[in-house]
PDB file of C-alpha atoms in Angstrom:
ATOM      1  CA  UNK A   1       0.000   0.000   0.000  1.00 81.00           C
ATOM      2  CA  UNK A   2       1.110   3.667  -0.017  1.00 87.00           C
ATOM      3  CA  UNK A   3       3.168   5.411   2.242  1.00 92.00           C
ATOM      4  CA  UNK A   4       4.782   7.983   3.618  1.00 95.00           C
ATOM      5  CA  UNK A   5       8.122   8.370   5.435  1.00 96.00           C
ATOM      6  CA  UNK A   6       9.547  11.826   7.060  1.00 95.00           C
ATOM      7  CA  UNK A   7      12.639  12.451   9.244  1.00 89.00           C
ATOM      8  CA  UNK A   8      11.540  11.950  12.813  1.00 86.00           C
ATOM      9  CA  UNK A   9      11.749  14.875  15.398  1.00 87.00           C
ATOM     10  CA  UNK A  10      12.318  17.115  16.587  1.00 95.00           C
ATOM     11  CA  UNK A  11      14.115  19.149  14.470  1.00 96.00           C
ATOM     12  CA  UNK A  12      15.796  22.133  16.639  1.00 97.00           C
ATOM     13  CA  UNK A  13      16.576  25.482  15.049  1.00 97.00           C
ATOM     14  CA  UNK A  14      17.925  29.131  15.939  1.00 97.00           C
ATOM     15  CA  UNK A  15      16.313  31.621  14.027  1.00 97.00           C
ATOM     16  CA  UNK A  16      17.036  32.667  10.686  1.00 97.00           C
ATOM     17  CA  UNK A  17      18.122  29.130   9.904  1.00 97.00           C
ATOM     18  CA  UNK A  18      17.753  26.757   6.876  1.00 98.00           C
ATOM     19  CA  UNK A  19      14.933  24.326   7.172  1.00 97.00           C
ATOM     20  CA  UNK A  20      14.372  21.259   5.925  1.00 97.00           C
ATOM     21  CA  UNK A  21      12.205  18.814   6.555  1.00 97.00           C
ATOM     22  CA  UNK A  22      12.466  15.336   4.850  1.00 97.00           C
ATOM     23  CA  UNK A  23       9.538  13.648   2.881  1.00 97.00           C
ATOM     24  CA  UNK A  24       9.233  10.338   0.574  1.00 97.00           C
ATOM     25  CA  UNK A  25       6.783   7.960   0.134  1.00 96.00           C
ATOM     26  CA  UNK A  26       5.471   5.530  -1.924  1.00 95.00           C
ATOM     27  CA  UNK A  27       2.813   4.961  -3.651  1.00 90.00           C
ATOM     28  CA  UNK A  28       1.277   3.513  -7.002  1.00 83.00           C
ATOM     29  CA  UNK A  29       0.308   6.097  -9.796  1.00 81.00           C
ATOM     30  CA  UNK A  30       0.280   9.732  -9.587  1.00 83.00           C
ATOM     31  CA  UNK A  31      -0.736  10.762  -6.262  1.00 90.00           C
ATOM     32  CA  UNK A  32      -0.909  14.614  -5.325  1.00 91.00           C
ATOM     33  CA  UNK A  33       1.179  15.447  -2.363  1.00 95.00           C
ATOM     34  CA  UNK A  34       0.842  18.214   0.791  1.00 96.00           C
ATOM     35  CA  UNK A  35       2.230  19.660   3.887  1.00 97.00           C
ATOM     36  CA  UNK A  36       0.057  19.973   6.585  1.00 97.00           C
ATOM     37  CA  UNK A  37       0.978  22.302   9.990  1.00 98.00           C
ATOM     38  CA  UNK A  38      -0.312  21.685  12.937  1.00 96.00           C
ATOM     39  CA  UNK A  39       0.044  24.416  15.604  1.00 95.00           C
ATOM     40  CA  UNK A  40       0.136  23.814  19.443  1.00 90.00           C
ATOM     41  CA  UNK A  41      -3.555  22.877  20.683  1.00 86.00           C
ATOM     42  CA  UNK A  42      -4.779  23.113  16.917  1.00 89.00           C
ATOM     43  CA  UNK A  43      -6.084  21.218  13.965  1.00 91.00           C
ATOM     44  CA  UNK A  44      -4.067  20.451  11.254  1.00 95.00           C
ATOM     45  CA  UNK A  45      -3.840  22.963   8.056  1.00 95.00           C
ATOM     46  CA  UNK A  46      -3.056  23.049   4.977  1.00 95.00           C
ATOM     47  CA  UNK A  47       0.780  24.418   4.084  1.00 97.00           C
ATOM     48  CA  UNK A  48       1.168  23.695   0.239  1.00 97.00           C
ATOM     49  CA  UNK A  49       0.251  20.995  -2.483  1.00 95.00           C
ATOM     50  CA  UNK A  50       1.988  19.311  -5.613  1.00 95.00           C
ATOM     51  CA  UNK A  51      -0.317  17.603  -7.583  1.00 91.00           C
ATOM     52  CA  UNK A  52       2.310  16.308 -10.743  1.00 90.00           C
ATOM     53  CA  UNK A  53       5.899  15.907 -11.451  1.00 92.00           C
ATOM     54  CA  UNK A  54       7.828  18.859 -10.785  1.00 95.00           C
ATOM     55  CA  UNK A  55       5.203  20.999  -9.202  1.00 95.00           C
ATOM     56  CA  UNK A  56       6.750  23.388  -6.720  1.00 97.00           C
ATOM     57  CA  UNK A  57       4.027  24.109  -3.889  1.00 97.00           C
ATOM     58  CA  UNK A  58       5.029  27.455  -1.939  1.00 97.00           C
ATOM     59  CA  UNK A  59       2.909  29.251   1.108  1.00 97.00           C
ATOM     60  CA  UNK A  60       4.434  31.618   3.662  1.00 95.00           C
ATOM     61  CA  UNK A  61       8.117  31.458   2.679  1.00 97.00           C
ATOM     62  CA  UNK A  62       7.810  27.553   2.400  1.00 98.00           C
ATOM     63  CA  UNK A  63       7.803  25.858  -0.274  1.00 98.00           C
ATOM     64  CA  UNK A  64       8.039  21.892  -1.730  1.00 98.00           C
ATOM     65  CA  UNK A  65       8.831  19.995  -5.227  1.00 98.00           C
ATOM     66  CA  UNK A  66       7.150  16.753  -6.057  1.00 97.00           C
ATOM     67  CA  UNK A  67      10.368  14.717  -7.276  1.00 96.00           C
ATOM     68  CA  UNK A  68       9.143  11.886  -9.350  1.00 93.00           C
ATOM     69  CA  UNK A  69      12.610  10.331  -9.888  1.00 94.00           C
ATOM     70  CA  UNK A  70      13.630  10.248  -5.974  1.00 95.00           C
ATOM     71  CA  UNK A  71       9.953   9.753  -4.779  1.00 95.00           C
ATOM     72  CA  UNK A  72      10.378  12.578  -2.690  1.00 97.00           C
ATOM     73  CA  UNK A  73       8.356  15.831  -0.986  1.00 98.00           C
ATOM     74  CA  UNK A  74      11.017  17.871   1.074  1.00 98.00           C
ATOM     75  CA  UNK A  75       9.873  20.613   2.571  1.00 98.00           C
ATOM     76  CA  UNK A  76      12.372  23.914   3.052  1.00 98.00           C
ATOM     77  CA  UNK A  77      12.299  27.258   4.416  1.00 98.00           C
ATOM     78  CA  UNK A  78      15.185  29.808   4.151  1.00 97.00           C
ATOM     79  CA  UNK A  79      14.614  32.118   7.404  1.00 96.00           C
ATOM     80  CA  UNK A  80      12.500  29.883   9.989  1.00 97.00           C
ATOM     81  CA  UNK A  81      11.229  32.155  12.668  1.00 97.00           C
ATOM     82  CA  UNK A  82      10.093  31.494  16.228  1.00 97.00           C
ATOM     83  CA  UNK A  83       6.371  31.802  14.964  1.00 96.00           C
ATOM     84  CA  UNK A  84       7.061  27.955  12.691  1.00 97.00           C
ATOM     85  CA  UNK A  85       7.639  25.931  15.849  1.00 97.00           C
ATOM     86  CA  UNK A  86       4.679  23.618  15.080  1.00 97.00           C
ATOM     87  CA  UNK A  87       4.326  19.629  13.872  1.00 96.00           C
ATOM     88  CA  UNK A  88       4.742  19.295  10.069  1.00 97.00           C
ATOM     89  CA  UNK A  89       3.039  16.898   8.231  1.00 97.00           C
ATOM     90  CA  UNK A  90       3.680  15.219   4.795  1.00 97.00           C
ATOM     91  CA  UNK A  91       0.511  13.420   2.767  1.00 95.00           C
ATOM     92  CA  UNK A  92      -0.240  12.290  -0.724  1.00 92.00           C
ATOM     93  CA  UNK A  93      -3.628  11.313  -1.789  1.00 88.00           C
ATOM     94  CA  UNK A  94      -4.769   7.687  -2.021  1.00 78.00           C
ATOM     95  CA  UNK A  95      -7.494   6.895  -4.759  1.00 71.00           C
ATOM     96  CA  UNK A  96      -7.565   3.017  -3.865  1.00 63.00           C
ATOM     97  CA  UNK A  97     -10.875   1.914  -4.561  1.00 62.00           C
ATOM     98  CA  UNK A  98     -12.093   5.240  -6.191  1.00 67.00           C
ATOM     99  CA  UNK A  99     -12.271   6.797  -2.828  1.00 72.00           C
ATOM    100  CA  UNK A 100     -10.093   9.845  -2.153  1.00 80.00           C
ATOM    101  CA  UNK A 101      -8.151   9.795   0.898  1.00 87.00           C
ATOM    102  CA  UNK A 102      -5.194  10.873   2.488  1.00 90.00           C
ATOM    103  CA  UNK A 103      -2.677   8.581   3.634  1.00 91.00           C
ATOM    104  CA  UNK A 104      -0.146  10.767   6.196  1.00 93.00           C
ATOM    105  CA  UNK A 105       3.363  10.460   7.722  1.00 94.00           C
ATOM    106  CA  UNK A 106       3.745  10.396  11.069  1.00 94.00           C
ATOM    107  CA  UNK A 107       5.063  14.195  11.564  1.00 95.00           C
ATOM    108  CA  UNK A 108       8.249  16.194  12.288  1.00 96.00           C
ATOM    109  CA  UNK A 109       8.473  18.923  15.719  1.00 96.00           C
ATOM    110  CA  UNK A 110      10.230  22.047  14.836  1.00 97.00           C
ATOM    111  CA  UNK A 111      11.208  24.028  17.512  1.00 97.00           C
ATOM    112  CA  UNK A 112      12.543  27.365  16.631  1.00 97.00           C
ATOM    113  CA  UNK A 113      14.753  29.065  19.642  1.00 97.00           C
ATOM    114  CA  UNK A 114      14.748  33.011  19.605  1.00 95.00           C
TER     115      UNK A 114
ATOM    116  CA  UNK B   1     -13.039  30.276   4.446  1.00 68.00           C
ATOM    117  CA  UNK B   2     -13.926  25.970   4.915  1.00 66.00           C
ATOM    118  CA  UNK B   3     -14.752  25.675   8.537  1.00 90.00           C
ATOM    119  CA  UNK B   4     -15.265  22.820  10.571  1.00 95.00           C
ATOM    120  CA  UNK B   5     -16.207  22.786  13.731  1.00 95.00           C
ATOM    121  CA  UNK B   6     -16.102  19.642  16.139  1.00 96.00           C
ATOM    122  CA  UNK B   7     -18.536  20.053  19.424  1.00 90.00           C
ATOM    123  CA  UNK B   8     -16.177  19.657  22.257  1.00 92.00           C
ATOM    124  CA  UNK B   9     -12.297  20.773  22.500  1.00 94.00           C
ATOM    125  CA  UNK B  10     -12.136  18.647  25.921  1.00 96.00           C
ATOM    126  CA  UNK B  11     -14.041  15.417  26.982  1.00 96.00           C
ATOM    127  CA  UNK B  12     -13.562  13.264  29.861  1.00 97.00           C
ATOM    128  CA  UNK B  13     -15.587  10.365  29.735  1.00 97.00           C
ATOM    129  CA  UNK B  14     -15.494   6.782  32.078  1.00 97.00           C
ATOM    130  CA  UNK B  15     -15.275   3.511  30.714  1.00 98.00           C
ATOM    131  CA  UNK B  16     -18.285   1.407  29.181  1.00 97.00           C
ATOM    132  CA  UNK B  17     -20.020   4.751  28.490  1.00 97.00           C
ATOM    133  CA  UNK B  18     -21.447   5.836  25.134  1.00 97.00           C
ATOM    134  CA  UNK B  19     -19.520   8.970  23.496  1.00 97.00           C
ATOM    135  CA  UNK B  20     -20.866  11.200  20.855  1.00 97.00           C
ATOM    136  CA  UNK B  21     -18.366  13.223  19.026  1.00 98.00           C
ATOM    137  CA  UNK B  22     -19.615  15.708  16.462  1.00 97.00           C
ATOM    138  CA  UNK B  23     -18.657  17.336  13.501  1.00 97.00           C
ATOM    139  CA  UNK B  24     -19.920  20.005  11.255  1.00 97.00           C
ATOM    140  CA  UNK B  25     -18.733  21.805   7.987  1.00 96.00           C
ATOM    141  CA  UNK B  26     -19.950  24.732   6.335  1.00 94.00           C
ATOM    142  CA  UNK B  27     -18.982  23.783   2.701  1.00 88.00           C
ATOM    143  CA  UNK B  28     -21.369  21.818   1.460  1.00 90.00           C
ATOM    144  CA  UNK B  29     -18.148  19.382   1.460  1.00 91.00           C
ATOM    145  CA  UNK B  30     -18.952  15.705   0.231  1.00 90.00           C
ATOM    146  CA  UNK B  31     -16.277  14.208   1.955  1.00 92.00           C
ATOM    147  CA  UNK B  32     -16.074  13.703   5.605  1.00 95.00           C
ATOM    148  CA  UNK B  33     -13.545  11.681   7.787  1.00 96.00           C
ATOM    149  CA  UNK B  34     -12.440  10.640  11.491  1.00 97.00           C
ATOM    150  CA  UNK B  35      -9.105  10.565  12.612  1.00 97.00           C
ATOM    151  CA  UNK B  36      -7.254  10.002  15.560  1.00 96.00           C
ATOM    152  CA  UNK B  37      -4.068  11.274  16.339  1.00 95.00           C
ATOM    153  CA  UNK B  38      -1.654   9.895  18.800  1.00 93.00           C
ATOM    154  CA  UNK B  39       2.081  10.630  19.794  1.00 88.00           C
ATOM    155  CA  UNK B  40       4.769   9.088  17.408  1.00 86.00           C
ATOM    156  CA  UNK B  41       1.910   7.239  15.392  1.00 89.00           C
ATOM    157  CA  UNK B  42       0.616  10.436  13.675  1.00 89.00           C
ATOM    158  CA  UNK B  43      -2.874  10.126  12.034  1.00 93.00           C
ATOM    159  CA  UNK B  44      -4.463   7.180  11.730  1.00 94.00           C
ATOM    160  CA  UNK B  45      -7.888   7.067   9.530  1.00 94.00           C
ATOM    161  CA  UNK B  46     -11.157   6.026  11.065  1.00 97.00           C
ATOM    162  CA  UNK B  47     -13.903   5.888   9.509  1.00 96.00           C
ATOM    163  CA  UNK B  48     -14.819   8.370   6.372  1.00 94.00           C
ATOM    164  CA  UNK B  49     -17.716   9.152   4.323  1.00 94.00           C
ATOM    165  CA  UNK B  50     -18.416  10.199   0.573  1.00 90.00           C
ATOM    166  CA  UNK B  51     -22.320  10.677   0.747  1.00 89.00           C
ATOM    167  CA  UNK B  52     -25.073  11.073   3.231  1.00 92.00           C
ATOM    168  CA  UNK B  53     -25.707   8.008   5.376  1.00 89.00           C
ATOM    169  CA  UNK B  54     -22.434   5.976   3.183  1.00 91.00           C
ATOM    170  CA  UNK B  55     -19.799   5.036   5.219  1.00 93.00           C
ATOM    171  CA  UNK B  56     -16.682   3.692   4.617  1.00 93.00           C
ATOM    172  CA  UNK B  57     -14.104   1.722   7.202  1.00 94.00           C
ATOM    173  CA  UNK B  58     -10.622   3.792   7.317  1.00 92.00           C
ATOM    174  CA  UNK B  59      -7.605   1.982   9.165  1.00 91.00           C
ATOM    175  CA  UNK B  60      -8.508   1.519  11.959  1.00 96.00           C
ATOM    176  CA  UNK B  61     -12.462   1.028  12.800  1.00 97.00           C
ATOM    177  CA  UNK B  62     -12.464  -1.432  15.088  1.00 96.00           C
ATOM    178  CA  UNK B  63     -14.378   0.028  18.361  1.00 96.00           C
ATOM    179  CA  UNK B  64     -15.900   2.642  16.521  1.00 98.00           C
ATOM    180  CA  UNK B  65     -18.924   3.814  14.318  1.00 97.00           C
ATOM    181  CA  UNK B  66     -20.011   6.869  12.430  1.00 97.00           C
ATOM    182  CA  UNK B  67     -23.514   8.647  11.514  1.00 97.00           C
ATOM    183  CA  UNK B  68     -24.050  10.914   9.119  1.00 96.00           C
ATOM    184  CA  UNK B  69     -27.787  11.566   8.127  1.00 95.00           C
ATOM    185  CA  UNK B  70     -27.166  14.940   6.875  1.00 96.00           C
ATOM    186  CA  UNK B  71     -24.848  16.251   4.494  1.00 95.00           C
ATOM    187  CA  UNK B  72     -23.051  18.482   6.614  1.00 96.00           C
ATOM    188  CA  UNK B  73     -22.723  16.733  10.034  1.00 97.00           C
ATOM    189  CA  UNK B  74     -20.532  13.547  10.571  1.00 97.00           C
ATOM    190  CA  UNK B  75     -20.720  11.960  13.889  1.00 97.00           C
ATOM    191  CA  UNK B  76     -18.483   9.082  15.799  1.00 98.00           C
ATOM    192  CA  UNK B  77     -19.211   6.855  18.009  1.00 98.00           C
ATOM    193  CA  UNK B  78     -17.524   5.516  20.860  1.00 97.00           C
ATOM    194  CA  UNK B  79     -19.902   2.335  21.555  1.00 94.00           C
ATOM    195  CA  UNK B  80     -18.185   1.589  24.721  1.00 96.00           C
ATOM    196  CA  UNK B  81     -15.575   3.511  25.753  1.00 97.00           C
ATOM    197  CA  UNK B  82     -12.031   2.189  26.339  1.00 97.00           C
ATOM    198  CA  UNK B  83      -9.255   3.729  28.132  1.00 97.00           C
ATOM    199  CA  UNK B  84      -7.329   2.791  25.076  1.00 97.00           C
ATOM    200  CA  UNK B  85      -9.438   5.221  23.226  1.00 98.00           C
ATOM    201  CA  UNK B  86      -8.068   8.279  25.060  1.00 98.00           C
ATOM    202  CA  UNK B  87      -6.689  10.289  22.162  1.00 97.00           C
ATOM    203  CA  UNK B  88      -6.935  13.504  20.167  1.00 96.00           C
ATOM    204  CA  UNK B  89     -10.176  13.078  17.356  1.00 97.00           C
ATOM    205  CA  UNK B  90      -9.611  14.981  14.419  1.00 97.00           C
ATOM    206  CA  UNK B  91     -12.372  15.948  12.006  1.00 97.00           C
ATOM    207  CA  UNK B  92     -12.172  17.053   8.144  1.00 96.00           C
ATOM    208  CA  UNK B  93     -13.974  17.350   5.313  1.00 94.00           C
ATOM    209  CA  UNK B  94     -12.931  17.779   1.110  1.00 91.00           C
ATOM    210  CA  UNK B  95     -14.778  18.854  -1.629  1.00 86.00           C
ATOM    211  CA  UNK B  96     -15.080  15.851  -3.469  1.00 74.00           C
ATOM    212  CA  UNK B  97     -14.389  16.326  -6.497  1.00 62.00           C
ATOM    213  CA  UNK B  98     -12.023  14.812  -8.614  1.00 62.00           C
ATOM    214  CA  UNK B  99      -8.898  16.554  -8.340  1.00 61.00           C
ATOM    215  CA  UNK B 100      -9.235  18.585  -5.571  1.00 65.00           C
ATOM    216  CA  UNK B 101      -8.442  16.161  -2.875  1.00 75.00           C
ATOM    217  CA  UNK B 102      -6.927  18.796   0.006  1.00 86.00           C
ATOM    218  CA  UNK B 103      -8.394  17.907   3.493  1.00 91.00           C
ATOM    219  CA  UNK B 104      -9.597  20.437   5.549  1.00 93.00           C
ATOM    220  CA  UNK B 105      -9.482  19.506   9.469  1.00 95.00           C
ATOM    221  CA  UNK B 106     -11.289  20.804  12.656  1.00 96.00           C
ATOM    222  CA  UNK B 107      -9.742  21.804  15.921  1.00 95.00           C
ATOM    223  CA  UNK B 108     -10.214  18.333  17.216  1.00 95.00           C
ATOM    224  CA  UNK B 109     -11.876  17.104  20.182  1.00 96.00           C
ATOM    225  CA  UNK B 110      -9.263  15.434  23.589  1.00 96.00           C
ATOM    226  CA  UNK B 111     -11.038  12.496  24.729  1.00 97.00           C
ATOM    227  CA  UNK B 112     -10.097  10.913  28.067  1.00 98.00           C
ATOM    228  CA  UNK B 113     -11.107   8.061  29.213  1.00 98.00           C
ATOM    229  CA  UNK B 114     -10.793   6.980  32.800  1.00 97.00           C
TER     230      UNK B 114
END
């Protein structure tokens, strides 16, 4: 079945740092992928999407391209500030039995120290 | 703006009772689905729904049920509660349509059960 794999937690950064944030999955056909966020005490929401090959999903500085080649989702930030310190998820759409679902990895912590 | 609401941020509940958890979208979504989220096992599908009263088992059903007699409301049922069920419930909904797959998710409702 499909899946998804992301680099487990958490990942601890100073301000102003790189981010990245490992995705890759697998799955049969041509799924559409996403990054979910998932504040403290909150519901998950929607970061950014892919939906084919090479599609670069971007929202609020962050952004994500759907590698085909490397099955792969990574998602990267230049400046992180203390406001991202949240759980990031990674999806990609499951259309098994003509039902559309979402099949999710199990998350990533950032913590972002001032 | 999609919003879905869930009825109760915090429930504590004791074992062998019946638990209602309710959820509601404004979209006129077609989709609906339970999740439950727990640490280092991330989401984990319940039960989901493509039409009124259609149900469909997720991952993970085994303890549960769902209602949904109206197109907007999607309800899940905790038969007889289990401390094992003490978790966060996530709700979301999706348009439905093919192509447009993106979840949308409610605050989600912490269930204890003692």
């Amino acid at each position: 079945g499909n899946s998804v794999t992301q680099m487990e937690g958490p990942v601890t950064l100073s301000e102003e740092a790189f981010l990245t944030i490992n995705c890759t999955y697998t799955a049969t056909g041509y799924p559409s992928l996403f990054w979910y966020v998932q504040y403290p005490g909150e519901g998950l929401q929607l970061l950014l999407k892919a939906t084919k090959a090479d599609d670069k999903g971007s929202n609020k500085g962050f952004e994500a391209t759907y590698r085909k080649e490397t099955t792969s989702f990574h998602l990267e930030k230049g400046s992180v500030q203390v406001s991202d310190s949240a759980v990031y998820f990674c999806a990609l759409s499951d259309q098994n039995s003509g039902y559309s679902t979402l099949t999710f990895g199990k998350g990533t912590m950032l913590l972002v120290s001032p | 703006d999609v919003k879905v609401t869930q009825s109760s941020r915090y429930l504590v509940k004791r074992t062998g009772e019946k638990v209602f958890l309710e959820c509601v979208q404004d979209m006129d979504h077609e989709n609906m689905f339970w999740y439950r989220q727990d640490p280092g096992l991330g989401l984990r599908l319940i039960y989901f729904s493509y039409d009124v009263k259609m149900k469909e088992k997720g991952d993970i059903p085994e303890g549960y049920s769902v209602s949904r007699e109206k197109k907007e409301r999607f309800s899940l049922i905790l038969e007889s509660a289990s401390t094992n069920q003490t978790s966060m419930y996530l709700c979301a909904s999706s348009l439905g349509t093919s192509g447009i797959l993106e979840q949308y998710f409610g605050p989600g409702t912490r269930l204890t059960v003692t």
